[in-house]
PDB file of C-alpha atoms in Angstrom:
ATOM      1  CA  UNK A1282       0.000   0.000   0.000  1.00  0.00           C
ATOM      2  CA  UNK A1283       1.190   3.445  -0.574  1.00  0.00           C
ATOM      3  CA  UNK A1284       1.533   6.172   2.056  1.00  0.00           C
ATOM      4  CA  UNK A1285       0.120   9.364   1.354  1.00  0.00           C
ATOM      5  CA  UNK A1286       3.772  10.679   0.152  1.00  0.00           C
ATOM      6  CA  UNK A1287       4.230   8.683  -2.045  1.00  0.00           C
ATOM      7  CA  UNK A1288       1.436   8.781  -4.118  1.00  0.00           C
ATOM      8  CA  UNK A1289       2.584  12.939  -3.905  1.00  0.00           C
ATOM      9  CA  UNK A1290       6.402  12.295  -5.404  1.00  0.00           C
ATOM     10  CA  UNK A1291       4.449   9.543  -7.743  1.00  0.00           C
ATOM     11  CA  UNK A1292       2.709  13.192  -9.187  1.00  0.00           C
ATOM     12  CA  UNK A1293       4.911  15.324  -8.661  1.00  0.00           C
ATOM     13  CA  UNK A1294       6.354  14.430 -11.956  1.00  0.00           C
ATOM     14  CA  UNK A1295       3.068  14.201 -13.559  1.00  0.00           C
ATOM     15  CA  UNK A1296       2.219  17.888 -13.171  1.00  0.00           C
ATOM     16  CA  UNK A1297       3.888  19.079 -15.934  1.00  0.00           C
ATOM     17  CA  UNK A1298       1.585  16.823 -17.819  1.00  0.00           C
ATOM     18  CA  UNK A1299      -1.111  18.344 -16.358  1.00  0.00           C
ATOM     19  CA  UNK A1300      -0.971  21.059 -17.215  1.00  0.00           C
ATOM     20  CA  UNK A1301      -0.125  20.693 -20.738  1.00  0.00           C
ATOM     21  CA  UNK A1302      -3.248  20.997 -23.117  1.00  0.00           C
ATOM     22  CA  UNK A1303      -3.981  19.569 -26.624  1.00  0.00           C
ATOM     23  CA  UNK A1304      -4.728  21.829 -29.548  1.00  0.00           C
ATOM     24  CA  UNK A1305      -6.229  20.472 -31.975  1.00  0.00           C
ATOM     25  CA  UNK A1306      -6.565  22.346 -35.336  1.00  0.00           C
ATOM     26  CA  UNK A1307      -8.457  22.271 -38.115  1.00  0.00           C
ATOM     27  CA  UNK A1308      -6.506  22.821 -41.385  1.00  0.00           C
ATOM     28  CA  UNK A1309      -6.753  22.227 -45.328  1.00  0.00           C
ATOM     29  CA  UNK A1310      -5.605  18.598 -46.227  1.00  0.00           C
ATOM     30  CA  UNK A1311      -3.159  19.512 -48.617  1.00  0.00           C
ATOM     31  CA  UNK A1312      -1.842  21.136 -45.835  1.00  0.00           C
ATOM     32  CA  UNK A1313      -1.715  18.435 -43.490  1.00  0.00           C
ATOM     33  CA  UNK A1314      -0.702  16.496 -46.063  1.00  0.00           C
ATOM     34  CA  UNK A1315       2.819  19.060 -46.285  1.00  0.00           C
ATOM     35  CA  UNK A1316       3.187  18.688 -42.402  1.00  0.00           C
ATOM     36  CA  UNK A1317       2.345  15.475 -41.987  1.00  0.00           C
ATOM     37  CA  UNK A1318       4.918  13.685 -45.230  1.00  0.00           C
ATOM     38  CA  UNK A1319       7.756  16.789 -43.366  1.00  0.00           C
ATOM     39  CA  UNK A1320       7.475  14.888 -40.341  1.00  0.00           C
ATOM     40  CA  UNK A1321       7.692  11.465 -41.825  1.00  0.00           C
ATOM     41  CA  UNK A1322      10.870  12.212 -43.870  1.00  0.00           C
ATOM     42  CA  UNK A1323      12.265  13.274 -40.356  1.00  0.00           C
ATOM     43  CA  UNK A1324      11.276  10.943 -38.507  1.00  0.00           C
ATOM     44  CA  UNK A1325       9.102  12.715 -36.281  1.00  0.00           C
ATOM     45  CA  UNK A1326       5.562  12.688 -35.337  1.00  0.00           C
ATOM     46  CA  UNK A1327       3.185  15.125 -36.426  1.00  0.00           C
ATOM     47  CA  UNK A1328       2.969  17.043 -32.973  1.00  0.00           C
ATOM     48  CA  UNK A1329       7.000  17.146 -33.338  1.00  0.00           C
ATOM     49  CA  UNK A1330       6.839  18.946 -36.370  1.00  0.00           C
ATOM     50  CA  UNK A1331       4.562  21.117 -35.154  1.00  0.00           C
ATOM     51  CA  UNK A1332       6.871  22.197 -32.755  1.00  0.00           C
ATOM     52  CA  UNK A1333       9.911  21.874 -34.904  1.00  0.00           C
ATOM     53  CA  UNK A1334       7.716  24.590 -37.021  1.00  0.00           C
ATOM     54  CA  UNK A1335       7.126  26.813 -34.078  1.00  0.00           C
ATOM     55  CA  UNK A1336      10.691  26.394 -33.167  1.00  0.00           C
ATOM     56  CA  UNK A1337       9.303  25.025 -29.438  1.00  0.00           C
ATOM     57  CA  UNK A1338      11.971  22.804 -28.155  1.00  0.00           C
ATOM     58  CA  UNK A1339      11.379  18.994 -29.483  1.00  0.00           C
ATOM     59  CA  UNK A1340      11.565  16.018 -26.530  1.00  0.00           C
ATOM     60  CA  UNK A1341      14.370  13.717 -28.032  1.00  0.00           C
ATOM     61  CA  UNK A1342      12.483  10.534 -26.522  1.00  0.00           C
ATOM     62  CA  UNK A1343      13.232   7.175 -28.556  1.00  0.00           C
ATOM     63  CA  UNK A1344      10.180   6.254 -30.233  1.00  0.00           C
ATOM     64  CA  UNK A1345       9.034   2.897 -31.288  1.00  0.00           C
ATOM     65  CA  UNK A1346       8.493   2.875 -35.314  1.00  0.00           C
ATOM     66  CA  UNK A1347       4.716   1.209 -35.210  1.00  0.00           C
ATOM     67  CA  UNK A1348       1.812   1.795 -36.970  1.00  0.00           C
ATOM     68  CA  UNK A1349      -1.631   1.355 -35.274  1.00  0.00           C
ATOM     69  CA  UNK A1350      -4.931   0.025 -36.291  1.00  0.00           C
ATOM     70  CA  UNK A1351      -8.766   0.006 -34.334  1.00  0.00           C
ATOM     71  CA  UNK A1352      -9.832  -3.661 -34.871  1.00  0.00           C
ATOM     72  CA  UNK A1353     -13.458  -3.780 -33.652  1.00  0.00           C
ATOM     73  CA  UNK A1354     -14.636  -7.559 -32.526  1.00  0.00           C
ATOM     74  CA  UNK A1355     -16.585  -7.801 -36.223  1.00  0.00           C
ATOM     75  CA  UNK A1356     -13.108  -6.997 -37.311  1.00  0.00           C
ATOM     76  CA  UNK A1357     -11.365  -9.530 -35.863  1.00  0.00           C
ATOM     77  CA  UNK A1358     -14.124 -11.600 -37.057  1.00  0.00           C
ATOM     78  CA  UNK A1359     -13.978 -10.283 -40.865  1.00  0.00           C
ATOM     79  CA  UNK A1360     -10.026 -10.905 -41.075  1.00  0.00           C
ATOM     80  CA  UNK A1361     -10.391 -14.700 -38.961  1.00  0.00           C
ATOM     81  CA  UNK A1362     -12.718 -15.492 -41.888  1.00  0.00           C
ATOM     82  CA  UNK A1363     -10.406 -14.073 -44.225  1.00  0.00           C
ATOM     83  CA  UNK A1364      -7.590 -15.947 -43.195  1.00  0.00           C
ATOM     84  CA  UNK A1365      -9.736 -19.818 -42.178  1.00  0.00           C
ATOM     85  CA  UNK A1366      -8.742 -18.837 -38.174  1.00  0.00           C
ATOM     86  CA  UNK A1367     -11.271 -18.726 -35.288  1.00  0.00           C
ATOM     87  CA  UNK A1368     -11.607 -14.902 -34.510  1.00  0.00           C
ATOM     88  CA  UNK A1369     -10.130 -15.931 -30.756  1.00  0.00           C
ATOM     89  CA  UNK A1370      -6.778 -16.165 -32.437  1.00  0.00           C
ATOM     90  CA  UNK A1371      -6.039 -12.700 -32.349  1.00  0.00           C
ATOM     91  CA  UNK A1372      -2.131 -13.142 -31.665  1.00  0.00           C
ATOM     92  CA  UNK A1373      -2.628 -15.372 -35.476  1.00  0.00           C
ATOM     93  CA  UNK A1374      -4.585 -12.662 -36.874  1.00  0.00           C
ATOM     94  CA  UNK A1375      -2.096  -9.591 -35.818  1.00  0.00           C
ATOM     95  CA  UNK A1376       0.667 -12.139 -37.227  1.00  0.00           C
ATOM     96  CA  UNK A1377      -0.987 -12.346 -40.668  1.00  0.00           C
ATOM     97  CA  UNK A1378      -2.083  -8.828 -40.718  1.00  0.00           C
ATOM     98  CA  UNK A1379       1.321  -7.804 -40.291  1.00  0.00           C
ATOM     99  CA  UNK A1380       3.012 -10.172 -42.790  1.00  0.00           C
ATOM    100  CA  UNK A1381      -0.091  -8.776 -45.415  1.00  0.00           C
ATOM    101  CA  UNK A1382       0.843  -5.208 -44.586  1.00  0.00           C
ATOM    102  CA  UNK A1383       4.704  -6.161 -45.273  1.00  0.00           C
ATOM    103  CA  UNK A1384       3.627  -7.696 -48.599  1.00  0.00           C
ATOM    104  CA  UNK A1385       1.603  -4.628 -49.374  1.00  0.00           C
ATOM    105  CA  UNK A1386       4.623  -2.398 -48.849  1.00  0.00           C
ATOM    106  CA  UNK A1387       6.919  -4.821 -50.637  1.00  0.00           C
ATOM    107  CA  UNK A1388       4.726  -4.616 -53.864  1.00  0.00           C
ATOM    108  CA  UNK A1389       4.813  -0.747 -52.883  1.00  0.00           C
ATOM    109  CA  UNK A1390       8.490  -0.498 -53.228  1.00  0.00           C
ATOM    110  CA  UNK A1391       9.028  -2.341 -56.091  1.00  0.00           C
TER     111      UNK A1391
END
């Protein structure tokens, strides 16, 4: 169990977070399109080159190279059938979804 300090140092650290606020904003999509393909060819995320833009200081935090899908329970249901797997399988299904993607992108590139 933690004592009451604790749980203070534990946000402590957390209040810069805090008070930190998302803005959101609403642009043309040719122009998201410019930021968005800027940050890729850097390497950065979208928020990053925002603030590489608005020469705000960028956090140089290692970042995993991932791309992320919603799959909805139908989902997982449409791709099990897809692929002759029970829709419980979803370890299988993320394993053929990813070696479809990488196929994808190999065709892509070529």
């Amino acid at each position: 169990m933690t004592t009451p300090k604790n749980d203070k140092q534990k946000w402590a650290s957390s209040n810069k977070a805090i008070k930190a606020v998302q803005v959101a904003f609403d642009m043309d999509e040719k122009l998201q399109y410019v930021i968005r393909k800027e940050a890729l060819d850097a390497g950065l995320g979208p928020s990053d080159q925002i603030r590489k833009i608005l020469e705000l200081p960028v956090t140089k935090r290692p970042k995993r190279p991932r791309l992320t899908v919603s799959l909805s329970g139908d989902d997982y249901q449409l791709l099990a059938e897809r692929y002759g797997i029970a829709a419980t399988e979803q370890l299988e299904i993320k394993k053929r979804v990813m070696q479809e993607l990488t196929h994808h992108a190999g065709q892509v590139l070529e």
